[in-house]
Amino acid sequence: MSGSDVPYHSVFDPASFGGIERLGGAHVSTPVPGPYASDEPRPFFMDEDSCGEDVPGGGTVFLESAGPRGKLYYDPGKVKCAVVTCGGLCPGINDVIRAIVMQACHGYGVASVLGIRYGLEGFIPAYHHGVAELTPHAVSDIHSFGGTVLGSSRGPQDSGEIVDALERLNVSVLFVIGGDGSMKAASSIWEEIRRRGLHISVIGIPKTIDNDINFVPQSFGFDSAVDTATMVLRCAHTEAIGTHNGVGLVKLMGRESGFIAAQATLSLGCVNFVLVPEAPFRLEGAGGLLSELEKRLERRGHAVIVAAEGAGQHLMGVETRGTDASGNPLLHDVGAFLQKRIKEHFAERGIPLYLKYIDPSYIIRSVPANSNDRVYCGFLGRHAVHAAMSGRTNMVVARVFDHFVHLPLPLVTRRRRRLDVRGNYWRAVLESTGQQLAVTDEGAAV
């Protein structure tokens, strides 16, 4: 197929998204040695497995490469940067903070880097959170710990007040580390900056332990989360095989996307049932979870069940529970629900059952990043600084097929990425577990 025959998808059409926006021309010589990244977008072939609904049927998209440029928009010695971390915890946040500070200070020699305390609240004077000075010495060891050294918070704040704070602090570059809601907030902040005619760059570093950022095949922290989740599943399997009719039930994170549950299942290979939000399942009757679990125990005498936190919501009533501070619907506790129903089912039939329920969510999200994620986070932080210093804005840095690229904020906030339960990846999960659960009309046929 020739280059002219390759389908081009309009998600990167400048008429639709404006490409990667820039504050102005880049005329300042950089202190960073080459080689330098090209401004010419490079082609990537993508399909539904890699980026969901944005490339239906597969096709070529053109993405701008991340990396240092030979000319800068900012004069580095006059630049003050700010870093804010928002939303839930995730392995690797401190690694990204450290990489941003080291590259900005050592690589470019910026005037200073400020840390905004406790998420977007830190911009709002009424909270009195204060600001931290992030020097290379201050961040030298923070990557040894999980969480975020800056603290975090959930929920939106007024974009006008945030931009007021950026002006008061004389900030030229804002780095926002966060998930879907935080990227939407970053986009809103940029719109207010543009409305005021200011020259402040806004760069996002997508963070979500659920791996559900649109168009980003794998977000940082996911690899570390799967490592820890796999260890938990191994413990659940050990508990299950230690007694007759032993069942290990594990609830993992995944509000709308079951990537952690699926990947940990594939990693360990001893899970018998994996339940994800994308595939609503039956609980009762032929092909339901309870009857299939009963058959499994008859055959093998033990079982391991993994449930993403957003799975099975259709089984627990239609009433809503409101939303959290980030606007996410509050979920029913699928782990406690399954624990109760499984015990009731086997008690009614007089079948002995020894069920161990494990919810490791806060452990998984709080551990330090593993080696793979540390490398990944280092690249993200450095490339975010390169993008900002060249005057780019309203964008995120991401890794697509082992290449670091720039993506427009409007693209990554368009929707959340979800498992394709009709694709090859989910088929591999089902082949690993051997489950044959009947799904509801809302789910895909298995």
mmCIF file of N, CA, C and O in Angstrom, residues 83-100 145-148 175-180 182-183 203-213 216-226 253 260 364-365 367-382 384 396-400 404 417:
data_model
loop_
_atom_site.group_PDB
_atom_site.id
_atom_site.type_symbol
_atom_site.label_atom_id
_atom_site.label_comp_id
_atom_site.label_asym_id
_atom_site.label_seq_id
_atom_site.Cartn_x
_atom_site.Cartn_y
_atom_site.Cartn_z
ATOM 1 N N VAL A 83 4.223 22.303 39.317
ATOM 2 C CA VAL A 83 3.791 20.910 39.169
ATOM 3 C C VAL A 83 2.653 20.658 40.146
ATOM 4 O O VAL A 83 2.745 21.018 41.330
ATOM 5 N N VAL A 84 1.580 20.020 39.663
ATOM 6 C CA VAL A 84 0.460 19.672 40.531
ATOM 7 C C VAL A 84 0.061 18.222 40.271
ATOM 8 O O VAL A 84 0.098 17.758 39.126
ATOM 9 N N THR A 85 -0.258 17.485 41.334
ATOM 10 C CA THR A 85 -0.705 16.092 41.206
ATOM 11 C C THR A 85 -2.135 15.999 41.722
ATOM 12 O O THR A 85 -2.449 16.498 42.801
ATOM 13 N N CYS A 86 -2.993 15.359 40.948
ATOM 14 C CA CYS A 86 -4.428 15.354 41.241
ATOM 15 C C CYS A 86 -4.989 13.933 41.223
ATOM 16 O O CYS A 86 -4.441 13.040 40.587
ATOM 17 N N GLY A 87 -6.109 13.750 41.928
ATOM 18 C CA GLY A 87 -6.820 12.479 41.892
ATOM 19 C C GLY A 87 -6.212 11.432 42.811
ATOM 20 O O GLY A 87 -5.455 11.735 43.732
ATOM 21 N N GLY A 88 -6.561 10.167 42.538
ATOM 22 C CA GLY A 88 -6.101 9.070 43.373
ATOM 23 C C GLY A 88 -4.618 8.779 43.197
ATOM 24 O O GLY A 88 -3.990 9.203 42.232
ATOM 25 N N LEU A 89 -4.075 8.048 44.153
ATOM 26 C CA LEU A 89 -2.660 7.692 44.094
ATOM 27 C C LEU A 89 -2.416 6.636 43.031
ATOM 28 O O LEU A 89 -3.314 5.898 42.640
ATOM 29 N N CYS A 90 -1.154 6.561 42.623
ATOM 30 C CA CYS A 90 -0.756 5.636 41.562
ATOM 31 C C CYS A 90 0.759 5.472 41.654
ATOM 32 O O CYS A 90 1.474 6.457 41.893
ATOM 33 N N PRO A 91 1.283 4.260 41.491
ATOM 34 C CA PRO A 91 2.744 4.103 41.507
ATOM 35 C C PRO A 91 3.409 4.948 40.430
ATOM 36 O O PRO A 91 2.955 4.966 39.282
ATOM 37 N N GLY A 92 4.454 5.656 40.788
ATOM 38 C CA GLY A 92 5.235 6.389 39.807
ATOM 39 C C GLY A 92 5.063 7.892 39.807
ATOM 40 O O GLY A 92 5.791 8.594 39.105
ATOM 41 N N ILE A 93 4.126 8.428 40.580
ATOM 42 C CA ILE A 93 3.918 9.875 40.571
ATOM 43 C C ILE A 93 5.182 10.603 40.999
ATOM 44 O O ILE A 93 5.608 11.584 40.369
ATOM 45 N N ASN A 94 5.795 10.137 42.078
ATOM 46 C CA ASN A 94 7.019 10.801 42.546
ATOM 47 C C ASN A 94 8.135 10.710 41.518
ATOM 48 O O ASN A 94 8.972 11.611 41.416
ATOM 49 N N ASP A 95 8.169 9.627 40.757
ATOM 50 C CA ASP A 95 9.188 9.484 39.711
ATOM 51 C C ASP A 95 9.006 10.543 38.629
ATOM 52 O O ASP A 95 9.986 11.095 38.113
ATOM 53 N N VAL A 96 7.754 10.824 38.266
ATOM 54 C CA VAL A 96 7.488 11.847 37.256
ATOM 55 C C VAL A 96 7.879 13.222 37.793
ATOM 56 O O VAL A 96 8.515 14.022 37.090
ATOM 57 N N ILE A 97 7.490 13.508 39.039
ATOM 58 C CA ILE A 97 7.865 14.794 39.649
ATOM 59 C C ILE A 97 9.379 14.974 39.624
ATOM 60 O O ILE A 97 9.902 16.031 39.233
ATOM 61 N N ARG A 98 10.088 13.935 40.054
ATOM 62 C CA ARG A 98 11.551 14.017 40.110
ATOM 63 C C ARG A 98 12.145 14.258 38.724
ATOM 64 O O ARG A 98 13.052 15.099 38.560
ATOM 65 N N ALA A 99 11.639 13.550 37.713
ATOM 66 C CA ALA A 99 12.172 13.708 36.357
ATOM 67 C C ALA A 99 11.931 15.120 35.828
ATOM 68 O O ALA A 99 12.795 15.704 35.162
ATOM 69 N N ILE A 100 10.749 15.687 36.116
ATOM 70 C CA ILE A 100 10.455 17.059 35.686
ATOM 71 C C ILE A 100 11.436 18.032 36.324
ATOM 72 O O ILE A 100 12.022 18.890 35.643
ATOM 73 N N PHE A 145 9.684 6.170 47.228
ATOM 74 C CA PHE A 145 8.430 6.047 47.978
ATOM 75 C C PHE A 145 7.231 6.100 47.035
ATOM 76 O O PHE A 145 7.273 6.733 45.985
ATOM 77 N N GLY A 146 6.140 5.457 47.464
ATOM 78 C CA GLY A 146 4.901 5.534 46.720
ATOM 79 C C GLY A 146 4.172 6.836 47.001
ATOM 80 O O GLY A 146 4.623 7.680 47.772
ATOM 81 N N GLY A 147 3.015 6.985 46.375
ATOM 82 C CA GLY A 147 2.211 8.175 46.600
ATOM 83 C C GLY A 147 2.771 9.384 45.895
ATOM 84 O O GLY A 147 3.509 9.287 44.907
ATOM 85 N N THR A 148 2.445 10.565 46.409
ATOM 86 C CA THR A 148 2.944 11.813 45.855
ATOM 87 C C THR A 148 3.447 12.707 46.974
ATOM 88 O O THR A 148 2.728 12.951 47.954
ATOM 89 N N PHE A 175 2.624 21.884 34.843
ATOM 90 C CA PHE A 175 2.570 20.450 34.578
ATOM 91 C C PHE A 175 1.465 19.843 35.447
ATOM 92 O O PHE A 175 1.509 19.977 36.679
ATOM 93 N N VAL A 176 0.504 19.185 34.819
ATOM 94 C CA VAL A 176 -0.614 18.568 35.528
ATOM 95 C C VAL A 176 -0.475 17.055 35.418
ATOM 96 O O VAL A 176 -0.527 16.496 34.314
ATOM 97 N N ILE A 177 -0.298 16.389 36.556
ATOM 98 C CA ILE A 177 -0.185 14.928 36.601
ATOM 99 C C ILE A 177 -1.500 14.398 37.163
ATOM 100 O O ILE A 177 -1.832 14.643 38.331
ATOM 101 N N GLY A 178 -2.272 13.685 36.342
ATOM 102 C CA GLY A 178 -3.567 13.217 36.815
ATOM 103 C C GLY A 178 -4.284 12.381 35.776
ATOM 104 O O GLY A 178 -3.782 12.163 34.672
ATOM 105 N N GLY A 179 -5.479 11.945 36.139
ATOM 106 C CA GLY A 179 -6.266 11.085 35.277
ATOM 107 C C GLY A 179 -7.212 11.856 34.380
ATOM 108 O O GLY A 179 -7.002 13.029 34.064
ATOM 109 N N ASP A 180 -8.294 11.191 34.004
ATOM 110 C CA ASP A 180 -9.235 11.757 33.049
ATOM 111 C C ASP A 180 -9.792 13.099 33.526
ATOM 112 O O ASP A 180 -9.798 14.091 32.788
ATOM 113 N N SER A 182 -8.521 15.129 35.723
ATOM 114 C CA SER A 182 -7.447 16.118 35.821
ATOM 115 C C SER A 182 -7.072 16.665 34.445
ATOM 116 O O SER A 182 -6.749 17.853 34.302
ATOM 117 N N MET A 183 -7.109 15.797 33.419
ATOM 118 C CA MET A 183 -6.814 16.267 32.071
ATOM 119 C C MET A 183 -7.911 17.209 31.579
ATOM 120 O O MET A 183 -7.641 18.185 30.868
ATOM 121 N N ILE A 203 0.893 21.471 30.229
ATOM 122 C CA ILE A 203 1.290 20.141 29.750
ATOM 123 C C ILE A 203 0.748 19.091 30.711
ATOM 124 O O ILE A 203 0.970 19.172 31.923
ATOM 125 N N GLY A 204 0.048 18.089 30.187
ATOM 126 C CA GLY A 204 -0.482 17.012 31.003
ATOM 127 C C GLY A 204 0.384 15.767 30.936
ATOM 128 O O GLY A 204 0.972 15.457 29.892
ATOM 129 N N ILE A 205 0.477 15.074 32.053
ATOM 130 C CA ILE A 205 1.087 13.740 32.109
ATOM 131 C C ILE A 205 -0.003 12.801 32.602
ATOM 132 O O ILE A 205 -0.345 12.815 33.783
ATOM 133 N N PRO A 206 -0.594 11.994 31.703
ATOM 134 C CA PRO A 206 -1.758 11.171 32.071
ATOM 135 C C PRO A 206 -1.408 10.135 33.132
ATOM 136 O O PRO A 206 -0.422 9.413 33.013
ATOM 137 N N LYS A 207 -2.235 10.075 34.165
ATOM 138 C CA LYS A 207 -2.041 9.137 35.275
ATOM 139 C C LYS A 207 -3.372 8.450 35.567
ATOM 140 O O LYS A 207 -4.371 9.099 35.866
ATOM 141 N N THR A 208 -3.386 7.149 35.457
ATOM 142 C CA THR A 208 -4.549 6.390 35.913
ATOM 143 C C THR A 208 -4.139 4.953 36.124
ATOM 144 O O THR A 208 -3.641 4.301 35.208
ATOM 145 N N ILE A 209 -4.344 4.469 37.320
ATOM 146 C CA ILE A 209 -3.974 3.093 37.610
ATOM 147 C C ILE A 209 -4.862 2.113 36.855
ATOM 148 O O ILE A 209 -4.481 0.976 36.595
ATOM 149 N N ASP A 210 -6.075 2.571 36.473
ATOM 150 C CA ASP A 210 -7.005 1.705 35.739
ATOM 151 C C ASP A 210 -6.632 1.545 34.274
ATOM 152 O O ASP A 210 -7.253 0.754 33.559
ATOM 153 N N ASN A 211 -5.663 2.327 33.781
ATOM 154 C CA ASN A 211 -5.206 2.241 32.391
ATOM 155 C C ASN A 211 -6.301 2.637 31.404
ATOM 156 O O ASN A 211 -6.396 2.076 30.313
ATOM 157 N N ASP A 212 -7.113 3.632 31.767
ATOM 158 C CA ASP A 212 -8.279 3.953 30.949
ATOM 159 C C ASP A 212 -8.211 5.332 30.296
ATOM 160 O O ASP A 212 -9.241 5.906 29.953
ATOM 161 N N ILE A 213 -7.003 5.868 30.108
ATOM 162 C CA ILE A 213 -6.869 7.140 29.399
ATOM 163 C C ILE A 213 -7.006 6.882 27.905
ATOM 164 O O ILE A 213 -6.323 6.029 27.333
ATOM 165 N N VAL A 216 -4.133 6.178 24.964
ATOM 166 C CA VAL A 216 -2.842 5.852 25.586
ATOM 167 C C VAL A 216 -2.848 4.356 25.883
ATOM 168 O O VAL A 216 -3.553 3.906 26.784
ATOM 169 N N PRO A 217 -2.093 3.555 25.117
ATOM 170 C CA PRO A 217 -2.158 2.094 25.287
ATOM 171 C C PRO A 217 -1.826 1.618 26.690
ATOM 172 O O PRO A 217 -2.402 0.652 27.168
ATOM 173 N N GLN A 218 -0.882 2.274 27.375
ATOM 174 C CA GLN A 218 -0.573 1.894 28.752
ATOM 175 C C GLN A 218 -0.101 3.112 29.518
ATOM 176 O O GLN A 218 0.853 3.774 29.137
ATOM 177 N N SER A 219 -0.790 3.416 30.606
ATOM 178 C CA SER A 219 -0.426 4.564 31.433
ATOM 179 C C SER A 219 0.604 4.143 32.477
ATOM 180 O O SER A 219 0.715 2.965 32.829
ATOM 181 N N PHE A 220 1.347 5.127 32.972
ATOM 182 C CA PHE A 220 2.371 4.796 33.968
ATOM 183 C C PHE A 220 1.702 4.329 35.265
ATOM 184 O O PHE A 220 0.605 4.739 35.607
ATOM 185 N N GLY A 221 2.388 3.438 35.968
ATOM 186 C CA GLY A 221 1.848 2.858 37.194
ATOM 187 C C GLY A 221 1.090 1.573 36.981
ATOM 188 O O GLY A 221 0.942 0.775 37.910
ATOM 189 N N PHE A 222 0.618 1.352 35.768
ATOM 190 C CA PHE A 222 -0.166 0.144 35.495
ATOM 191 C C PHE A 222 0.678 -1.107 35.663
ATOM 192 O O PHE A 222 0.241 -2.098 36.257
ATOM 193 N N ASP A 223 1.907 -1.085 35.157
ATOM 194 C CA ASP A 223 2.782 -2.253 35.260
ATOM 195 C C ASP A 223 3.052 -2.599 36.720
ATOM 196 O O ASP A 223 3.023 -3.767 37.118
ATOM 197 N N SER A 224 3.297 -1.574 37.543
ATOM 198 C CA SER A 224 3.532 -1.797 38.972
ATOM 199 C C SER A 224 2.283 -2.337 39.656
ATOM 200 O O SER A 224 2.358 -3.223 40.521
ATOM 201 N N ALA A 225 1.122 -1.802 39.274
ATOM 202 C CA ALA A 225 -0.138 -2.260 39.860
ATOM 203 C C ALA A 225 -0.386 -3.728 39.532
ATOM 204 O O ALA A 225 -0.823 -4.509 40.395
ATOM 205 N N VAL A 226 -0.084 -4.123 38.310
ATOM 206 C CA VAL A 226 -0.273 -5.525 37.915
ATOM 207 C C VAL A 226 0.683 -6.429 38.684
ATOM 208 O O VAL A 226 0.314 -7.527 39.107
ATOM 209 N N MET A 253 -8.901 -2.929 41.423
ATOM 210 C CA MET A 253 -9.376 -1.654 40.915
ATOM 211 C C MET A 253 -9.762 -1.754 39.448
ATOM 212 O O MET A 253 -9.235 -2.586 38.707
ATOM 213 N N ILE A 260 -6.579 -4.050 34.815
ATOM 214 C CA ILE A 260 -5.742 -4.638 35.869
ATOM 215 C C ILE A 260 -6.163 -6.078 36.124
ATOM 216 O O ILE A 260 -5.317 -6.982 36.214
ATOM 217 N N ILE A 364 -2.226 -1.668 46.460
ATOM 218 C CA ILE A 364 -1.777 -1.659 45.067
ATOM 219 C C ILE A 364 -1.461 -0.250 44.588
ATOM 220 O O ILE A 364 -0.458 -0.008 43.916
ATOM 221 N N ARG A 365 -2.294 0.707 44.931
ATOM 222 C CA ARG A 365 -2.088 2.057 44.407
ATOM 223 C C ARG A 365 -1.013 2.831 45.158
ATOM 224 O O ARG A 365 -0.565 3.875 44.696
ATOM 225 N N VAL A 367 2.046 1.497 46.380
ATOM 226 C CA VAL A 367 3.412 0.960 46.349
ATOM 227 C C VAL A 367 4.302 1.821 45.461
ATOM 228 O O VAL A 367 3.821 2.528 44.560
ATOM 229 N N PRO A 368 5.616 1.806 45.683
ATOM 230 C CA PRO A 368 6.530 2.495 44.762
ATOM 231 C C PRO A 368 6.487 1.842 43.386
ATOM 232 O O PRO A 368 6.115 0.677 43.238
ATOM 233 N N ALA A 369 6.877 2.588 42.382
ATOM 234 C CA ALA A 369 6.904 2.061 41.020
ATOM 235 C C ALA A 369 7.970 0.981 40.881
ATOM 236 O O ALA A 369 9.013 1.026 41.537
ATOM 237 N N ASN A 370 7.707 -0.004 40.022
ATOM 238 C CA ASN A 370 8.725 -1.005 39.725
ATOM 239 C C ASN A 370 9.715 -0.453 38.692
ATOM 240 O O ASN A 370 9.595 0.693 38.250
ATOM 241 N N SER A 371 10.672 -1.258 38.313
ATOM 242 C CA SER A 371 11.748 -0.762 37.434
ATOM 243 C C SER A 371 11.210 -0.286 36.091
ATOM 244 O O SER A 371 11.627 0.768 35.573
ATOM 245 N N ASN A 372 10.289 -1.050 35.492
ATOM 246 C CA ASN A 372 9.747 -0.656 34.191
ATOM 247 C C ASN A 372 9.037 0.686 34.274
ATOM 248 O O ASN A 372 9.210 1.556 33.406
ATOM 249 N N ASP A 373 8.220 0.857 35.304
ATOM 250 C CA ASP A 373 7.497 2.116 35.434
ATOM 251 C C ASP A 373 8.431 3.274 35.761
ATOM 252 O O ASP A 373 8.187 4.417 35.339
ATOM 253 N N ARG A 374 9.498 3.010 36.506
ATOM 254 C CA ARG A 374 10.444 4.092 36.805
ATOM 255 C C ARG A 374 11.089 4.623 35.532
ATOM 256 O O ARG A 374 11.241 5.838 35.348
ATOM 257 N N VAL A 375 11.464 3.728 34.656
ATOM 258 C CA VAL A 375 12.041 4.151 33.376
ATOM 259 C C VAL A 375 11.005 4.944 32.577
ATOM 260 O O VAL A 375 11.298 6.018 32.027
ATOM 261 N N TYR A 376 9.791 4.405 32.522
ATOM 262 C CA TYR A 376 8.694 5.045 31.794
ATOM 263 C C TYR A 376 8.431 6.450 32.335
ATOM 264 O O TYR A 376 8.342 7.432 31.589
ATOM 265 N N CYS A 377 8.335 6.573 33.660
ATOM 266 C CA CYS A 377 8.053 7.864 34.280
ATOM 267 C C CYS A 377 9.169 8.869 34.027
ATOM 268 O O CYS A 377 8.909 10.072 33.847
ATOM 269 N N GLY A 378 10.397 8.403 34.010
ATOM 270 C CA GLY A 378 11.509 9.294 33.719
ATOM 271 C C GLY A 378 11.391 9.905 32.339
ATOM 272 O O GLY A 378 11.593 11.118 32.151
ATOM 273 N N PHE A 379 11.072 9.076 31.350
ATOM 274 C CA PHE A 379 10.879 9.591 29.996
ATOM 275 C C PHE A 379 9.722 10.579 29.934
ATOM 276 O O PHE A 379 9.812 11.630 29.296
ATOM 277 N N LEU A 380 8.602 10.243 30.588
ATOM 278 C CA LEU A 380 7.446 11.132 30.553
ATOM 279 C C LEU A 380 7.781 12.504 31.135
ATOM 280 O O LEU A 380 7.429 13.544 30.559
ATOM 281 N N GLY A 381 8.435 12.517 32.284
ATOM 282 C CA GLY A 381 8.777 13.784 32.906
ATOM 283 C C GLY A 381 9.719 14.615 32.060
ATOM 284 O O GLY A 381 9.517 15.831 31.885
ATOM 285 N N ARG A 382 10.752 13.983 31.513
ATOM 286 C CA ARG A 382 11.711 14.732 30.701
ATOM 287 C C ARG A 382 11.074 15.261 29.418
ATOM 288 O O ARG A 382 11.289 16.414 29.026
ATOM 289 N N ALA A 384 7.954 15.914 28.937
ATOM 290 C CA ALA A 384 7.019 16.983 29.272
ATOM 291 C C ALA A 384 7.746 18.324 29.351
ATOM 292 O O ALA A 384 7.245 19.357 28.873
ATOM 293 N N VAL A 396 -0.645 16.426 26.008
ATOM 294 C CA VAL A 396 -0.068 15.475 26.953
ATOM 295 C C VAL A 396 1.073 14.742 26.275
ATOM 296 O O VAL A 396 1.146 14.650 25.044
ATOM 297 N N VAL A 397 1.958 14.213 27.103
ATOM 298 C CA VAL A 397 3.021 13.328 26.628
ATOM 299 C C VAL A 397 2.579 11.896 26.879
ATOM 300 O O VAL A 397 2.047 11.574 27.948
ATOM 301 N N ALA A 398 2.768 11.028 25.901
ATOM 302 C CA ALA A 398 2.336 9.637 26.039
ATOM 303 C C ALA A 398 3.281 8.731 25.267
ATOM 304 O O ALA A 398 4.045 9.184 24.404
ATOM 305 N N ARG A 399 3.217 7.449 25.588
ATOM 306 C CA ARG A 399 3.986 6.442 24.848
ATOM 307 C C ARG A 399 3.024 5.620 24.006
ATOM 308 O O ARG A 399 2.074 5.038 24.521
ATOM 309 N N VAL A 400 3.273 5.584 22.716
ATOM 310 C CA VAL A 400 2.460 4.815 21.785
ATOM 311 C C VAL A 400 3.388 3.881 21.024
ATOM 312 O O VAL A 400 4.245 4.336 20.261
ATOM 313 N N PHE A 404 7.576 7.869 22.176
ATOM 314 C CA PHE A 404 6.978 8.939 22.967
ATOM 315 C C PHE A 404 6.512 10.039 22.032
ATOM 316 O O PHE A 404 7.269 10.490 21.158
ATOM 317 N N ARG A 417 -10.881 4.873 27.960
ATOM 318 C CA ARG A 417 -10.507 3.657 27.248
ATOM 319 C C ARG A 417 -11.052 2.444 27.992
ATOM 320 O O ARG A 417 -10.999 2.376 29.222
#
